[in-house]
Amino acid sequence: SLGSSLDVHASGLLGDLADYPAALSMLAGDPRILRAVIGGDAEEIGAARARLRRYADLSGVESAMIVDAGGQLIADHDNDPDKAEAIIDWLQQQPAFNMALTSGLGRAFGTAGEDRARRYVFVRRIARPGEDPALLIVAVSLDHAELLWRLAEQHILVVDQEGTILLSSDQRRHFERLDAVAETDANAPLPPYKACRTGAVTQPGEQICLARPIARLGWDIYLLVETAPVRDQVRLLRWVTLLGLISLALLIGVVAQRRLALQRTLRIKEDANRLLQQRVENRTSELREANRHLQVEIDERIAKEHALREAQTELVQTSKLAALGQLSAGIAHQLNQPLAALRAYADNARTFLTRGQGESAAENLVLIGDLTERIGKITKDLKVLARSQATRTEPVALQPLIRSTIDQVEKANADDIFEVVYHGDDAKALAEPVGLQQVLGNLIQNGIDAMETVDGQGAKTLSVASIVEGGRVKLVVADRGTGIDEAIIDKIFDPFFTTKDVGKGLGLGLSLSASIIKDMGGRLSAANREDGGASFTIDLQHAEASGSTA
């Protein structure tokens, strides 16, 4: 029907323009466009022009450009400044220019440019921090819509709200005013388009008129059908009724005329189908080329990520070398003192043996043994730090291991007055027993050292507890010392960080302990107690929860 045909034409015109606002939003956010409008140099402007050219090639727009708020051209897709400035000069006189600056998007239709070509222009705002916004301008031609109307041999008009013809299947009617009929004559018949606007579908006279609003564009579309051919056919049929043979001849002519019309209609449809097929093939080719460019960009991104990983690997190696230098300096500092003392005690022992003073020589030999043990502890810490083999865990009974560790610490500190209290569940944890005992002993010794000045009478109390929570086992070592300064609590597990005086530690104990527990699949953490002192917690996997057996 005529109404359906008019709806198809209206939907086709609206569909041709519907995709551009979304496409302009994506284009305005393109990094190459943004770099060009934010103080871009010649290279960045060239990259933006290439991006505009690629968009114009894919979408088929006539012109794509970027301007500043004053209308100064920044970049255009075809590097034709004269054409671009002509469009800009025309656009600055339209409300769409200021509308885009204020609301973000503007539209205008008219003879944009010196060639007086009719163009539908979209304007999109591009924000610039600290500066006036820039504008992205795209000009679109609607000539193809008029071509389809002419191929369909239908008289179609598109009129704006002021009654000016913007588009027409008859090119001679462009920018004609439909309300040019004098309205002073009350007896003059209404023009067809006015009858359509008032709601009538037909108008007596020479034409049949249908109208539809295109609300999103603010336009009306009209379909005008001439009635004169219909009346001619009626007269022809009357003559055929009155005239015998003449009517037969005329009937044959009418049949022949209908056949020619049908053939012409088929040709029009074939032409339209070929045009549609060509557009589909062109768009497919464009999408294939776009996918190829996208794959190139992906390959470039993968290469950059590979280079970044290599740089990160080099940085880690450099950090290891720096740490090795710090470790070497600390080891040298720690070994100088005991080696000097070792030499002195050896000389004294030789002297005492020469004089026959065996008891004094034995005392010096005991001191030499203590010094060698101290040197062995320093080198042992170094070997633990440098180990690379994977830690093998096994179910470890905690009660005997904790009590054995407490006994060793008490013997090593026999001259000190302290008390270690143990209480906890009889549980097994997945751990490496030697490493766990080393860490636990280090934490207990640190707790004893932290309570040196707490009690004036020298009494020190430290607690060790084992707690089973769900599938985890926690060993908590708590002291009653001064606690940990909140400013450094996040740094105490860093290598070479220590609060002890020079000569009393390298700052490796807690760092090594945390590394050992981590290798067991656990975690070592520290916190301050509410009633004073600090607590260190070893969190390990419960052996029974993991399904392991001793």
Short mmCIF file of N, CA and C in Angstrom, two decimals, residues 330-386:
data_model
loop_
_atom_site.label_atom_id
_atom_site.label_comp_id
_atom_site.label_asym_id
_atom_site.label_seq_id
_atom_site.Cartn_x
_atom_site.Cartn_y
_atom_site.Cartn_z
N GLY A 330 77.05 -6.49 54.84
CA GLY A 330 76.65 -6.84 56.21
C GLY A 330 77.43 -8.03 56.73
N ILE A 331 77.64 -9.06 55.89
CA ILE A 331 78.39 -10.24 56.33
C ILE A 331 79.83 -9.85 56.68
N ALA A 332 80.45 -9.02 55.84
CA ALA A 332 81.82 -8.59 56.12
C ALA A 332 81.90 -7.86 57.45
N HIS A 333 80.87 -6.98 57.69
CA HIS A 333 80.87 -6.24 58.95
C HIS A 333 80.72 -7.19 60.14
N GLN A 334 79.84 -8.20 60.00
CA GLN A 334 79.58 -9.11 61.10
C GLN A 334 80.75 -10.06 61.35
N LEU A 335 81.48 -10.43 60.30
CA LEU A 335 82.56 -11.40 60.48
C LEU A 335 83.86 -10.75 60.96
N ASN A 336 84.06 -9.45 60.70
CA ASN A 336 85.33 -8.80 61.09
C ASN A 336 85.56 -8.87 62.59
N GLN A 337 84.49 -8.56 63.35
CA GLN A 337 84.67 -8.54 64.81
C GLN A 337 84.98 -9.93 65.39
N PRO A 338 84.14 -10.96 65.07
CA PRO A 338 84.48 -12.28 65.67
C PRO A 338 85.81 -12.85 65.16
N LEU A 339 86.21 -12.56 63.91
CA LEU A 339 87.48 -13.06 63.40
C LEU A 339 88.65 -12.42 64.15
N ALA A 340 88.52 -11.09 64.43
CA ALA A 340 89.59 -10.41 65.18
C ALA A 340 89.70 -10.98 66.60
N ALA A 341 88.52 -11.18 67.22
CA ALA A 341 88.54 -11.75 68.57
C ALA A 341 89.07 -13.18 68.55
N LEU A 342 88.70 -13.93 67.49
CA LEU A 342 89.16 -15.32 67.38
C LEU A 342 90.69 -15.38 67.33
N ARG A 343 91.29 -14.47 66.58
CA ARG A 343 92.75 -14.45 66.50
C ARG A 343 93.38 -14.10 67.85
N ALA A 344 92.76 -13.14 68.55
CA ALA A 344 93.30 -12.73 69.85
C ALA A 344 93.24 -13.89 70.85
N TYR A 345 92.05 -14.59 70.89
CA TYR A 345 91.91 -15.70 71.83
C TYR A 345 92.88 -16.83 71.48
N ALA A 346 93.14 -17.06 70.20
CA ALA A 346 94.07 -18.12 69.80
C ALA A 346 95.50 -17.78 70.27
N ASP A 347 95.88 -16.50 70.10
CA ASP A 347 97.22 -16.08 70.57
C ASP A 347 97.33 -16.24 72.08
N ASN A 348 96.26 -15.85 72.81
CA ASN A 348 96.29 -15.98 74.27
C ASN A 348 96.38 -17.45 74.69
N ALA A 349 95.62 -18.32 73.97
CA ALA A 349 95.67 -19.75 74.34
C ALA A 349 97.08 -20.31 74.13
N ARG A 350 97.73 -19.93 73.01
CA ARG A 350 99.09 -20.42 72.76
C ARG A 350 100.04 -19.95 73.86
N THR A 351 99.85 -18.67 74.28
CA THR A 351 100.72 -18.13 75.34
C THR A 351 100.50 -18.88 76.65
N PHE A 352 99.22 -19.12 77.00
CA PHE A 352 98.93 -19.83 78.25
C PHE A 352 99.49 -21.25 78.22
N LEU A 353 99.41 -21.92 77.04
CA LEU A 353 99.94 -23.27 76.94
C LEU A 353 101.47 -23.25 77.11
N THR A 354 102.12 -22.23 76.56
CA THR A 354 103.58 -22.12 76.70
C THR A 354 103.96 -21.94 78.16
N ARG A 355 103.14 -21.18 78.89
CA ARG A 355 103.42 -20.93 80.31
C ARG A 355 102.94 -22.07 81.20
N GLY A 356 102.25 -23.04 80.60
CA GLY A 356 101.74 -24.14 81.42
C GLY A 356 100.46 -23.82 82.13
N GLN A 357 99.77 -22.75 81.76
CA GLN A 357 98.50 -22.37 82.40
C GLN A 357 97.35 -23.01 81.61
N GLY A 358 97.12 -24.30 81.81
CA GLY A 358 96.14 -25.06 81.05
C GLY A 358 94.71 -24.60 81.26
N GLU A 359 94.36 -24.21 82.50
CA GLU A 359 92.97 -23.78 82.76
C GLU A 359 92.63 -22.51 81.99
N SER A 360 93.57 -21.56 81.98
CA SER A 360 93.32 -20.31 81.23
C SER A 360 93.25 -20.60 79.74
N ALA A 361 94.12 -21.51 79.27
CA ALA A 361 94.08 -21.86 77.84
C ALA A 361 92.75 -22.50 77.49
N ALA A 362 92.19 -23.36 78.36
CA ALA A 362 90.90 -24.00 78.11
C ALA A 362 89.78 -22.97 78.01
N GLU A 363 89.81 -21.96 78.91
CA GLU A 363 88.79 -20.91 78.85
C GLU A 363 88.84 -20.19 77.51
N ASN A 364 90.05 -19.92 77.01
CA ASN A 364 90.16 -19.24 75.71
C ASN A 364 89.65 -20.14 74.58
N LEU A 365 89.90 -21.46 74.72
CA LEU A 365 89.40 -22.37 73.68
C LEU A 365 87.87 -22.42 73.67
N VAL A 366 87.23 -22.34 74.86
CA VAL A 366 85.76 -22.28 74.92
C VAL A 366 85.25 -21.02 74.22
N LEU A 367 85.94 -19.89 74.48
CA LEU A 367 85.53 -18.64 73.82
C LEU A 367 85.70 -18.74 72.30
N ILE A 368 86.79 -19.43 71.90
CA ILE A 368 86.99 -19.62 70.45
C ILE A 368 85.85 -20.45 69.86
N GLY A 369 85.40 -21.49 70.59
CA GLY A 369 84.28 -22.29 70.11
C GLY A 369 83.00 -21.48 69.99
N ASP A 370 82.75 -20.58 70.98
CA ASP A 370 81.57 -19.72 70.90
C ASP A 370 81.63 -18.82 69.68
N LEU A 371 82.85 -18.29 69.39
CA LEU A 371 82.98 -17.40 68.24
C LEU A 371 82.76 -18.15 66.93
N THR A 372 83.31 -19.39 66.85
CA THR A 372 83.10 -20.15 65.62
C THR A 372 81.62 -20.50 65.44
N GLU A 373 80.91 -20.76 66.57
CA GLU A 373 79.47 -21.02 66.47
C GLU A 373 78.74 -19.79 65.96
N ARG A 374 79.17 -18.61 66.44
CA ARG A 374 78.54 -17.35 65.99
C ARG A 374 78.78 -17.15 64.49
N ILE A 375 80.02 -17.43 64.02
CA ILE A 375 80.32 -17.30 62.59
C ILE A 375 79.49 -18.29 61.79
N GLY A 376 79.34 -19.52 62.32
CA GLY A 376 78.54 -20.53 61.63
C GLY A 376 77.07 -20.11 61.49
N LYS A 377 76.55 -19.44 62.54
CA LYS A 377 75.16 -18.97 62.46
C LYS A 377 75.00 -17.93 61.36
N ILE A 378 75.99 -17.03 61.26
CA ILE A 378 75.91 -15.98 60.21
C ILE A 378 75.92 -16.62 58.82
N THR A 379 76.85 -17.57 58.59
CA THR A 379 76.92 -18.21 57.27
C THR A 379 75.71 -19.11 57.02
N LYS A 380 75.13 -19.68 58.11
CA LYS A 380 73.93 -20.50 57.94
C LYS A 380 72.76 -19.65 57.45
N ASP A 381 72.63 -18.44 58.00
CA ASP A 381 71.58 -17.52 57.55
C ASP A 381 71.75 -17.19 56.07
N LEU A 382 73.02 -17.03 55.67
CA LEU A 382 73.29 -16.72 54.27
C LEU A 382 72.86 -17.89 53.37
N LYS A 383 73.13 -19.12 53.78
CA LYS A 383 72.76 -20.28 52.98
C LYS A 383 71.24 -20.44 52.91
N VAL A 384 70.55 -20.16 53.99
CA VAL A 384 69.09 -20.24 53.97
C VAL A 384 68.51 -19.23 53.01
N LEU A 385 69.08 -18.00 53.01
CA LEU A 385 68.59 -16.96 52.11
C LEU A 385 68.80 -17.34 50.65
N ALA A 386 69.91 -18.05 50.36
CA ALA A 386 70.26 -18.36 48.97
C ALA A 386 69.69 -19.68 48.49
#
